[in-house]
Each structure stands twice: as structure tokens, then as C-alpha cells.
Short mmCIF file of N, CA and C in Angstrom, two decimals:
data_model
loop_
_atom_site.label_atom_id
_atom_site.label_comp_id
_atom_site.label_asym_id
_atom_site.label_seq_id
_atom_site.Cartn_x
_atom_site.Cartn_y
_atom_site.Cartn_z
N MET A 23 -5.96 -19.60 12.79
CA MET A 23 -4.95 -18.56 12.81
C MET A 23 -5.00 -17.81 14.14
N ARG A 24 -6.22 -17.43 14.57
CA ARG A 24 -6.38 -16.69 15.82
C ARG A 24 -5.90 -17.55 16.98
N ALA A 25 -6.19 -18.87 16.95
CA ALA A 25 -5.75 -19.77 18.01
C ALA A 25 -4.23 -19.83 18.05
N GLN A 26 -3.58 -19.82 16.87
CA GLN A 26 -2.13 -19.82 16.83
C GLN A 26 -1.58 -18.56 17.47
N ALA A 27 -2.19 -17.41 17.15
CA ALA A 27 -1.73 -16.14 17.72
C ALA A 27 -1.91 -16.14 19.23
N GLU A 28 -3.08 -16.63 19.69
CA GLU A 28 -3.31 -16.66 21.13
C GLU A 28 -2.35 -17.61 21.81
N THR A 29 -2.05 -18.74 21.17
CA THR A 29 -1.11 -19.70 21.73
C THR A 29 0.29 -19.08 21.81
N ALA A 30 0.70 -18.38 20.74
CA ALA A 30 2.02 -17.75 20.74
C ALA A 30 2.11 -16.69 21.82
N VAL A 31 1.07 -15.87 21.95
CA VAL A 31 1.07 -14.83 22.98
C VAL A 31 1.06 -15.47 24.35
N GLY A 32 0.22 -16.49 24.54
CA GLY A 32 0.16 -17.18 25.82
C GLY A 32 1.49 -17.82 26.17
N THR A 33 2.15 -18.41 25.19
CA THR A 33 3.45 -19.03 25.40
C THR A 33 4.48 -17.98 25.79
N GLU A 34 4.45 -16.86 25.08
CA GLU A 34 5.41 -15.80 25.36
C GLU A 34 5.23 -15.28 26.78
N LEU A 35 3.99 -15.08 27.20
CA LEU A 35 3.73 -14.55 28.52
C LEU A 35 4.08 -15.56 29.60
N ALA A 36 3.92 -16.85 29.29
CA ALA A 36 4.18 -17.89 30.28
C ALA A 36 5.67 -18.24 30.36
N THR A 37 6.43 -17.86 29.35
CA THR A 37 7.84 -18.19 29.31
C THR A 37 8.63 -17.13 30.07
N PRO A 38 9.38 -17.54 31.08
CA PRO A 38 10.15 -16.55 31.84
C PRO A 38 11.25 -15.95 30.96
N PRO A 39 11.64 -14.72 31.28
CA PRO A 39 12.72 -14.09 30.50
C PRO A 39 13.96 -14.99 30.49
N GLY A 40 14.62 -14.99 29.39
CA GLY A 40 15.82 -15.81 29.23
C GLY A 40 15.87 -16.34 27.82
N THR A 41 16.64 -17.39 27.62
CA THR A 41 16.84 -17.94 26.28
C THR A 41 15.54 -18.42 25.66
N ALA A 42 14.73 -19.16 26.41
CA ALA A 42 13.46 -19.67 25.86
C ALA A 42 12.55 -18.52 25.48
N HIS A 43 12.50 -17.49 26.32
CA HIS A 43 11.68 -16.31 26.04
C HIS A 43 12.16 -15.63 24.76
N ALA A 44 13.47 -15.47 24.62
CA ALA A 44 14.04 -14.84 23.43
C ALA A 44 13.70 -15.63 22.17
N VAL A 45 13.71 -16.95 22.26
CA VAL A 45 13.38 -17.80 21.12
C VAL A 45 11.91 -17.60 20.73
N VAL A 46 11.03 -17.55 21.72
CA VAL A 46 9.61 -17.36 21.45
C VAL A 46 9.38 -16.00 20.81
N VAL A 47 10.04 -14.96 21.32
CA VAL A 47 9.90 -13.62 20.77
C VAL A 47 10.45 -13.57 19.34
N ALA A 48 11.62 -14.15 19.13
CA ALA A 48 12.22 -14.16 17.79
C ALA A 48 11.32 -14.90 16.80
N ASP A 49 10.72 -16.01 17.24
CA ASP A 49 9.81 -16.76 16.38
C ASP A 49 8.57 -15.92 16.04
N ALA A 50 8.02 -15.24 17.03
CA ALA A 50 6.84 -14.40 16.80
C ALA A 50 7.18 -13.27 15.84
N GLN A 51 8.36 -12.68 15.99
CA GLN A 51 8.78 -11.61 15.08
C GLN A 51 8.94 -12.11 13.65
N ALA A 52 9.53 -13.28 13.51
CA ALA A 52 9.71 -13.87 12.17
C ALA A 52 8.37 -14.20 11.53
N ARG A 53 7.46 -14.78 12.32
CA ARG A 53 6.12 -15.08 11.81
C ARG A 53 5.38 -13.81 11.41
N PHE A 54 5.51 -12.76 12.23
CA PHE A 54 4.86 -11.49 11.92
C PHE A 54 5.39 -10.93 10.61
N SER A 55 6.69 -10.91 10.46
CA SER A 55 7.31 -10.38 9.24
C SER A 55 6.84 -11.13 8.00
N ALA A 56 6.83 -12.45 8.09
CA ALA A 56 6.37 -13.26 6.95
C ALA A 56 4.89 -13.02 6.67
N ALA A 57 4.08 -12.96 7.73
CA ALA A 57 2.63 -12.72 7.55
C ALA A 57 2.38 -11.35 6.94
N LEU A 58 3.14 -10.35 7.38
CA LEU A 58 2.98 -8.99 6.84
C LEU A 58 3.29 -8.98 5.35
N HIS A 59 4.41 -9.56 4.98
CA HIS A 59 4.82 -9.60 3.57
C HIS A 59 3.81 -10.37 2.72
N ASN A 60 3.45 -11.56 3.18
CA ASN A 60 2.55 -12.41 2.40
C ASN A 60 1.15 -11.82 2.30
N THR A 61 0.67 -11.22 3.37
CA THR A 61 -0.67 -10.62 3.35
C THR A 61 -0.70 -9.40 2.44
N SER A 62 0.33 -8.58 2.49
CA SER A 62 0.40 -7.41 1.61
C SER A 62 0.36 -7.82 0.14
N ARG A 63 1.15 -8.83 -0.18
CA ARG A 63 1.18 -9.30 -1.57
C ARG A 63 -0.16 -9.92 -1.97
N ALA A 64 -0.73 -10.75 -1.09
CA ALA A 64 -2.01 -11.40 -1.39
C ALA A 64 -3.12 -10.36 -1.54
N TRP A 65 -3.10 -9.34 -0.70
CA TRP A 65 -4.11 -8.27 -0.77
C TRP A 65 -4.04 -7.58 -2.13
N ARG A 66 -2.82 -7.18 -2.55
CA ARG A 66 -2.67 -6.51 -3.84
C ARG A 66 -3.10 -7.42 -4.98
N GLN A 67 -2.75 -8.71 -4.90
CA GLN A 67 -3.12 -9.64 -5.96
C GLN A 67 -4.64 -9.83 -6.02
N ALA A 68 -5.29 -9.87 -4.87
CA ALA A 68 -6.75 -10.03 -4.85
C ALA A 68 -7.44 -8.80 -5.44
N ILE A 69 -6.94 -7.62 -5.11
CA ILE A 69 -7.50 -6.38 -5.69
C ILE A 69 -7.25 -6.40 -7.19
N ASP A 70 -6.03 -6.77 -7.59
CA ASP A 70 -5.68 -6.81 -9.00
C ASP A 70 -6.64 -7.73 -9.77
N HIS A 71 -6.95 -8.87 -9.19
CA HIS A 71 -7.87 -9.82 -9.82
C HIS A 71 -9.26 -9.18 -10.02
N ARG A 72 -9.70 -8.40 -9.04
CA ARG A 72 -11.01 -7.75 -9.11
C ARG A 72 -11.05 -6.58 -10.08
N LEU A 73 -9.87 -6.12 -10.51
CA LEU A 73 -9.80 -4.97 -11.41
C LEU A 73 -9.40 -5.36 -12.84
N LYS A 74 -9.17 -6.63 -13.08
CA LYS A 74 -8.69 -7.09 -14.40
C LYS A 74 -9.55 -6.57 -15.55
N ASP A 75 -10.88 -6.61 -15.37
CA ASP A 75 -11.76 -6.21 -16.47
C ASP A 75 -11.70 -4.71 -16.77
N LEU A 76 -11.10 -3.93 -15.87
CA LEU A 76 -10.94 -2.50 -16.12
C LEU A 76 -9.75 -2.22 -17.04
N GLY A 77 -8.90 -3.23 -17.24
CA GLY A 77 -7.77 -3.07 -18.14
C GLY A 77 -6.59 -2.31 -17.54
N VAL A 78 -6.51 -2.28 -16.21
CA VAL A 78 -5.36 -1.62 -15.58
C VAL A 78 -4.58 -2.64 -14.75
N SER A 79 -3.28 -2.54 -14.85
CA SER A 79 -2.41 -3.44 -14.10
C SER A 79 -2.32 -2.97 -12.65
N GLN A 80 -1.75 -3.82 -11.82
CA GLN A 80 -1.55 -3.46 -10.42
C GLN A 80 -0.71 -2.18 -10.32
N ALA A 81 0.36 -2.10 -11.08
CA ALA A 81 1.21 -0.91 -11.04
C ALA A 81 0.44 0.33 -11.48
N ALA A 82 -0.43 0.18 -12.48
CA ALA A 82 -1.21 1.32 -12.96
C ALA A 82 -2.23 1.77 -11.93
N TRP A 83 -2.99 0.83 -11.34
CA TRP A 83 -4.00 1.28 -10.39
C TRP A 83 -3.38 1.82 -9.12
N MET A 84 -2.21 1.29 -8.73
CA MET A 84 -1.54 1.85 -7.55
C MET A 84 -1.05 3.27 -7.84
N THR A 85 -0.56 3.50 -9.04
CA THR A 85 -0.10 4.84 -9.43
C THR A 85 -1.29 5.80 -9.49
N ILE A 86 -2.37 5.38 -10.12
CA ILE A 86 -3.58 6.21 -10.20
C ILE A 86 -4.08 6.55 -8.80
N ALA A 87 -4.10 5.57 -7.91
CA ALA A 87 -4.58 5.81 -6.54
C ALA A 87 -3.69 6.80 -5.80
N MET A 88 -2.38 6.68 -5.95
CA MET A 88 -1.46 7.62 -5.28
C MET A 88 -1.66 9.04 -5.78
N VAL A 89 -1.82 9.19 -7.08
CA VAL A 89 -2.04 10.52 -7.65
C VAL A 89 -3.38 11.08 -7.16
N ALA A 90 -4.40 10.25 -7.14
CA ALA A 90 -5.73 10.69 -6.72
C ALA A 90 -5.77 11.10 -5.25
N LYS A 91 -5.04 10.39 -4.40
CA LYS A 91 -5.06 10.65 -2.96
C LYS A 91 -4.19 11.82 -2.54
N ALA A 92 -3.30 12.27 -3.41
CA ALA A 92 -2.38 13.35 -3.06
C ALA A 92 -3.14 14.67 -2.92
N ALA A 93 -2.79 15.42 -1.89
CA ALA A 93 -3.44 16.71 -1.64
C ALA A 93 -3.09 17.73 -2.72
N THR A 94 -1.88 17.62 -3.25
CA THR A 94 -1.43 18.50 -4.33
C THR A 94 -0.78 17.62 -5.40
N PRO A 95 -0.66 18.12 -6.62
CA PRO A 95 -0.03 17.31 -7.67
C PRO A 95 1.38 16.88 -7.25
N LEU A 96 1.71 15.64 -7.57
CA LEU A 96 3.00 15.07 -7.22
C LEU A 96 3.96 15.18 -8.39
N SER A 97 5.23 15.38 -8.07
CA SER A 97 6.25 15.29 -9.11
C SER A 97 6.48 13.82 -9.40
N GLN A 98 7.10 13.53 -10.52
CA GLN A 98 7.42 12.14 -10.84
C GLN A 98 8.32 11.55 -9.77
N LYS A 99 9.24 12.35 -9.24
CA LYS A 99 10.16 11.88 -8.21
C LYS A 99 9.40 11.53 -6.93
N GLN A 100 8.47 12.39 -6.52
CA GLN A 100 7.66 12.12 -5.32
C GLN A 100 6.82 10.86 -5.52
N LEU A 101 6.24 10.73 -6.69
CA LEU A 101 5.41 9.56 -7.00
C LEU A 101 6.23 8.28 -6.94
N ALA A 102 7.43 8.33 -7.50
CA ALA A 102 8.32 7.16 -7.46
C ALA A 102 8.64 6.79 -6.01
N MET A 103 8.91 7.78 -5.19
CA MET A 103 9.23 7.50 -3.78
C MET A 103 8.03 6.88 -3.07
N LEU A 104 6.84 7.41 -3.29
CA LEU A 104 5.65 6.86 -2.65
C LEU A 104 5.37 5.43 -3.07
N LEU A 105 5.66 5.11 -4.31
CA LEU A 105 5.41 3.77 -4.82
C LEU A 105 6.59 2.82 -4.60
N GLY A 106 7.72 3.37 -4.17
CA GLY A 106 8.88 2.54 -3.92
C GLY A 106 9.52 2.00 -5.19
N VAL A 107 9.53 2.84 -6.24
CA VAL A 107 10.14 2.43 -7.51
C VAL A 107 11.20 3.45 -7.92
N GLU A 108 12.00 3.07 -8.88
CA GLU A 108 13.06 3.94 -9.39
C GLU A 108 12.49 4.93 -10.42
N GLY A 109 13.22 5.99 -10.65
CA GLY A 109 12.81 7.03 -11.60
C GLY A 109 12.43 6.51 -12.98
N PRO A 110 13.29 5.71 -13.62
CA PRO A 110 12.94 5.20 -14.96
C PRO A 110 11.64 4.38 -14.96
N THR A 111 11.38 3.67 -13.87
CA THR A 111 10.17 2.86 -13.78
C THR A 111 8.94 3.76 -13.77
N ILE A 112 8.98 4.84 -12.99
CA ILE A 112 7.81 5.73 -12.91
C ILE A 112 7.64 6.50 -14.21
N VAL A 113 8.74 6.85 -14.87
CA VAL A 113 8.62 7.55 -16.16
C VAL A 113 7.88 6.66 -17.16
N ALA A 114 8.25 5.38 -17.22
CA ALA A 114 7.59 4.45 -18.14
C ALA A 114 6.12 4.28 -17.77
N MET A 115 5.82 4.18 -16.47
CA MET A 115 4.42 4.01 -16.04
C MET A 115 3.61 5.26 -16.39
N VAL A 116 4.15 6.42 -16.10
CA VAL A 116 3.43 7.66 -16.41
C VAL A 116 3.25 7.79 -17.92
N ASP A 117 4.26 7.40 -18.70
CA ASP A 117 4.11 7.41 -20.17
C ASP A 117 2.91 6.58 -20.60
N ARG A 118 2.78 5.36 -20.02
CA ARG A 118 1.65 4.49 -20.37
C ARG A 118 0.32 5.10 -19.94
N LEU A 119 0.28 5.70 -18.76
CA LEU A 119 -0.97 6.31 -18.28
C LEU A 119 -1.32 7.55 -19.08
N VAL A 120 -0.33 8.30 -19.53
CA VAL A 120 -0.58 9.46 -20.40
C VAL A 120 -1.15 8.96 -21.73
N ALA A 121 -0.54 7.90 -22.29
CA ALA A 121 -1.02 7.34 -23.55
C ALA A 121 -2.45 6.82 -23.44
N SER A 122 -2.84 6.39 -22.23
CA SER A 122 -4.20 5.91 -21.99
C SER A 122 -5.14 7.02 -21.56
N SER A 123 -4.65 8.25 -21.56
CA SER A 123 -5.43 9.44 -21.18
C SER A 123 -5.94 9.39 -19.74
N LEU A 124 -5.18 8.74 -18.84
CA LEU A 124 -5.58 8.65 -17.44
C LEU A 124 -4.88 9.69 -16.57
N VAL A 125 -3.67 10.11 -16.99
CA VAL A 125 -2.95 11.18 -16.29
C VAL A 125 -2.38 12.13 -17.32
N GLN A 126 -1.96 13.28 -16.82
CA GLN A 126 -1.26 14.24 -17.66
C GLN A 126 -0.08 14.80 -16.89
N ARG A 127 0.94 15.18 -17.63
CA ARG A 127 2.09 15.86 -17.03
C ARG A 127 1.89 17.36 -17.21
N ARG A 128 2.28 18.09 -16.17
CA ARG A 128 2.20 19.54 -16.23
C ARG A 128 3.49 20.08 -15.63
N ALA A 129 4.07 21.10 -16.27
CA ALA A 129 5.29 21.70 -15.72
C ALA A 129 4.97 22.38 -14.41
N SER A 130 5.86 22.25 -13.45
CA SER A 130 5.69 22.91 -12.16
C SER A 130 5.81 24.42 -12.36
N PRO A 131 4.95 25.20 -11.69
CA PRO A 131 5.07 26.66 -11.81
C PRO A 131 6.34 27.19 -11.13
N HIS A 132 6.96 26.37 -10.27
CA HIS A 132 8.14 26.80 -9.53
C HIS A 132 9.44 26.37 -10.19
N ASP A 133 9.37 25.29 -10.97
CA ASP A 133 10.57 24.76 -11.62
C ASP A 133 10.12 24.01 -12.87
N ARG A 134 10.33 24.62 -14.02
CA ARG A 134 9.84 24.06 -15.29
C ARG A 134 10.45 22.68 -15.60
N ARG A 135 11.56 22.35 -14.94
CA ARG A 135 12.18 21.03 -15.17
C ARG A 135 11.38 19.93 -14.49
N VAL A 136 10.61 20.30 -13.47
CA VAL A 136 9.83 19.33 -12.70
C VAL A 136 8.47 19.14 -13.36
N LYS A 137 8.11 17.88 -13.57
CA LYS A 137 6.80 17.56 -14.14
C LYS A 137 5.88 17.07 -13.04
N LEU A 138 4.72 17.71 -12.94
CA LEU A 138 3.71 17.31 -11.96
C LEU A 138 2.71 16.39 -12.64
N ILE A 139 2.25 15.39 -11.91
CA ILE A 139 1.35 14.39 -12.47
C ILE A 139 -0.05 14.63 -11.91
N GLU A 140 -1.03 14.71 -12.80
CA GLU A 140 -2.42 14.93 -12.41
C GLU A 140 -3.32 13.94 -13.14
N LEU A 141 -4.42 13.57 -12.50
CA LEU A 141 -5.40 12.72 -13.18
C LEU A 141 -6.18 13.55 -14.19
N THR A 142 -6.51 12.93 -15.30
CA THR A 142 -7.42 13.54 -16.27
C THR A 142 -8.85 13.20 -15.83
N ALA A 143 -9.83 13.67 -16.57
CA ALA A 143 -11.22 13.31 -16.27
C ALA A 143 -11.38 11.78 -16.34
N ASP A 144 -10.79 11.15 -17.36
CA ASP A 144 -10.84 9.69 -17.46
C ASP A 144 -10.13 9.03 -16.28
N GLY A 145 -9.05 9.64 -15.83
CA GLY A 145 -8.31 9.13 -14.67
C GLY A 145 -9.15 9.19 -13.40
N HIS A 146 -9.89 10.27 -13.22
CA HIS A 146 -10.78 10.39 -12.06
C HIS A 146 -11.87 9.32 -12.12
N THR A 147 -12.41 9.09 -13.30
CA THR A 147 -13.43 8.06 -13.48
C THR A 147 -12.86 6.68 -13.15
N MET A 148 -11.66 6.41 -13.65
CA MET A 148 -11.00 5.12 -13.37
C MET A 148 -10.75 4.98 -11.87
N TYR A 149 -10.27 6.04 -11.23
CA TYR A 149 -9.99 5.97 -9.80
C TYR A 149 -11.28 5.68 -9.02
N ALA A 150 -12.38 6.29 -9.40
CA ALA A 150 -13.65 6.04 -8.71
C ALA A 150 -14.04 4.56 -8.81
N LYS A 151 -13.83 3.96 -9.98
CA LYS A 151 -14.13 2.53 -10.16
C LYS A 151 -13.20 1.67 -9.32
N VAL A 152 -11.91 1.99 -9.36
CA VAL A 152 -10.92 1.23 -8.59
C VAL A 152 -11.23 1.34 -7.10
N LYS A 153 -11.50 2.54 -6.64
CA LYS A 153 -11.76 2.77 -5.22
C LYS A 153 -13.02 2.03 -4.77
N GLN A 154 -14.07 2.08 -5.58
CA GLN A 154 -15.31 1.39 -5.22
C GLN A 154 -15.07 -0.11 -5.04
N ARG A 155 -14.37 -0.71 -5.97
CA ARG A 155 -14.11 -2.15 -5.87
C ARG A 155 -13.17 -2.49 -4.72
N ALA A 156 -12.15 -1.67 -4.53
CA ALA A 156 -11.20 -1.91 -3.43
C ALA A 156 -11.91 -1.74 -2.07
N ASP A 157 -12.74 -0.72 -1.96
CA ASP A 157 -13.48 -0.49 -0.71
C ASP A 157 -14.42 -1.67 -0.42
N LEU A 158 -15.10 -2.16 -1.44
CA LEU A 158 -16.01 -3.28 -1.27
C LEU A 158 -15.25 -4.54 -0.83
N TYR A 159 -14.11 -4.80 -1.47
CA TYR A 159 -13.31 -5.96 -1.10
C TYR A 159 -12.83 -5.84 0.35
N ARG A 160 -12.32 -4.67 0.72
CA ARG A 160 -11.85 -4.47 2.09
C ARG A 160 -12.97 -4.71 3.09
N ALA A 161 -14.16 -4.16 2.81
CA ALA A 161 -15.30 -4.34 3.71
C ALA A 161 -15.68 -5.82 3.84
N GLU A 162 -15.69 -6.54 2.72
CA GLU A 162 -16.01 -7.97 2.75
C GLU A 162 -14.95 -8.75 3.53
N LEU A 163 -13.71 -8.45 3.28
CA LEU A 163 -12.61 -9.19 3.90
C LEU A 163 -12.57 -8.96 5.42
N LEU A 164 -12.83 -7.74 5.85
CA LEU A 164 -12.69 -7.40 7.26
C LEU A 164 -14.02 -7.43 8.04
N ALA A 165 -15.08 -7.81 7.37
CA ALA A 165 -16.42 -7.76 8.00
C ALA A 165 -16.49 -8.55 9.30
N HIS A 166 -15.80 -9.64 9.39
CA HIS A 166 -15.91 -10.50 10.56
C HIS A 166 -14.71 -10.37 11.50
N SER A 167 -13.90 -9.36 11.27
CA SER A 167 -12.74 -9.14 12.13
C SER A 167 -13.17 -8.48 13.43
N ASP A 168 -12.53 -8.87 14.51
CA ASP A 168 -12.77 -8.26 15.80
C ASP A 168 -12.28 -6.80 15.74
N PRO A 169 -13.17 -5.83 16.01
CA PRO A 169 -12.77 -4.42 15.93
C PRO A 169 -11.56 -4.08 16.81
N ALA A 170 -11.47 -4.67 17.99
CA ALA A 170 -10.33 -4.40 18.88
C ALA A 170 -9.04 -4.94 18.26
N ALA A 171 -9.10 -6.13 17.67
CA ALA A 171 -7.91 -6.71 17.02
C ALA A 171 -7.52 -5.88 15.80
N LEU A 172 -8.51 -5.40 15.06
CA LEU A 172 -8.25 -4.56 13.90
C LEU A 172 -7.56 -3.26 14.31
N LEU A 173 -8.05 -2.64 15.38
CA LEU A 173 -7.42 -1.41 15.87
C LEU A 173 -6.01 -1.67 16.39
N ALA A 174 -5.81 -2.78 17.08
CA ALA A 174 -4.48 -3.12 17.59
C ALA A 174 -3.51 -3.37 16.44
N ALA A 175 -3.95 -4.10 15.44
CA ALA A 175 -3.08 -4.38 14.28
C ALA A 175 -2.75 -3.09 13.54
N THR A 176 -3.75 -2.24 13.37
CA THR A 176 -3.54 -0.96 12.69
C THR A 176 -2.55 -0.11 13.47
N SER A 177 -2.71 -0.06 14.77
CA SER A 177 -1.80 0.72 15.61
C SER A 177 -0.37 0.21 15.49
N LEU A 178 -0.19 -1.11 15.53
CA LEU A 178 1.14 -1.69 15.40
C LEU A 178 1.75 -1.35 14.04
N LEU A 179 0.98 -1.49 12.99
CA LEU A 179 1.50 -1.20 11.65
C LEU A 179 1.85 0.28 11.51
N GLU A 180 1.04 1.16 12.06
CA GLU A 180 1.35 2.60 12.01
C GLU A 180 2.61 2.92 12.81
N GLN A 181 2.80 2.25 13.94
CA GLN A 181 4.03 2.44 14.73
C GLN A 181 5.25 1.99 13.93
N LEU A 182 5.11 0.86 13.26
CA LEU A 182 6.22 0.36 12.45
C LEU A 182 6.53 1.31 11.29
N GLN A 183 5.48 1.83 10.65
CA GLN A 183 5.69 2.80 9.57
C GLN A 183 6.45 4.02 10.09
N GLN A 184 6.06 4.50 11.26
CA GLN A 184 6.71 5.67 11.83
C GLN A 184 8.16 5.38 12.19
N SER A 185 8.41 4.20 12.76
CA SER A 185 9.79 3.82 13.09
C SER A 185 10.66 3.77 11.84
N ILE A 186 10.11 3.22 10.78
CA ILE A 186 10.85 3.15 9.53
C ILE A 186 11.09 4.56 8.97
N ALA A 187 10.05 5.40 9.01
CA ALA A 187 10.17 6.77 8.52
C ALA A 187 11.20 7.57 9.34
N ASP A 188 11.27 7.26 10.62
CA ASP A 188 12.21 7.94 11.50
C ASP A 188 13.63 7.40 11.37
N GLY A 189 13.80 6.39 10.52
CA GLY A 189 15.12 5.84 10.27
C GLY A 189 15.57 4.87 11.34
N ALA A 190 14.64 4.05 11.81
CA ALA A 190 14.99 3.06 12.83
C ALA A 190 16.20 2.25 12.38
N THR A 191 17.15 2.09 13.27
CA THR A 191 18.35 1.33 12.96
C THR A 191 18.57 0.28 14.03
N LEU A 192 19.43 -0.64 13.72
CA LEU A 192 19.78 -1.67 14.69
C LEU A 192 20.62 -1.05 15.80
N PRO A 193 20.45 -1.51 17.03
CA PRO A 193 21.24 -0.96 18.15
C PRO A 193 22.71 -1.25 18.01
#
């Protein structure tokens, strides 16, 4: 994989600007997009596999993690936005987590119509287990990665996140 990346970069740098250069760049962009999508999905599936015995689905552990990481309690709407799901989907997920005693709904002190989501004591315990396993998997997976490549990839992904957040549009 690394040899392919180096070959693609070397080819791009060796190709003079023009049609051939544009083709190489377009190919690299398409490969990057596919790799990003496939790696994200594979990462979540691998974590999900490691958490099966805890009895929480991927959607549940992602919801628990978002609630746990939030600096302040999140509304259901905020949680849905962070997870990239629709309102009815998050309502059903929160209902299941409430039934499992992992989260609780609390009325907002500013607007009683808004429900804030918080972890229960059991939810905090579950999050600690999920986080421990996810951290261990991440450490194992990235143990042999070149630190400079890891920082470069992280920087690129953070730039892309910011461009998307800023509403990047086509020219």
C-alpha cells in the first residue's frame, strides 16, 4: 500500500502539468475518497466486532461515546447532528438506551421542550469499557505506522473536516 502511495506521488510529481497530470490527480483523489470511506467503515466494523460481547450495537456505542465526550449535555437534535442521523432515528436509539439504563433524558432548564441526554452510572461504566477496547485496538492498529505519515494524514483529514464545516462548494 505504501509503495502504491509513493508511486502515485512520484508519478504525480514527475508528470508535467496538463492532461496527464490532471488524470493522475483525479485518480489519486478518487483512490483517496474510496480509501477514506472503506477505512472508516472497516474501522467501525472492527470496533463493533470487539464490542459484541458487551451487548451494544455500533449505533449504540457511537451514541454513548458522543454523549460521554460532550462537554455539556446534548439535546437529541444536537446528538442526531453529531451522529449524522435523522431525528426519529435518534429518538428510537435514545429510547433503547434509556430502556437499557445507559442514558437518561432530562428537560433543559432553558426550554422544557428540549430533552438533554446524559449517561447514567451504567452508561459511564459502559463507556469506560468501550473506550478501553477502542483505545487498545487503535494502539494495536497504528503501532507500526510512521509517526510523520500519521501526522500528515491527520492534518489532511482535519483540513477536510474544516472545509466541509465551512461549507466548501464546487467552484
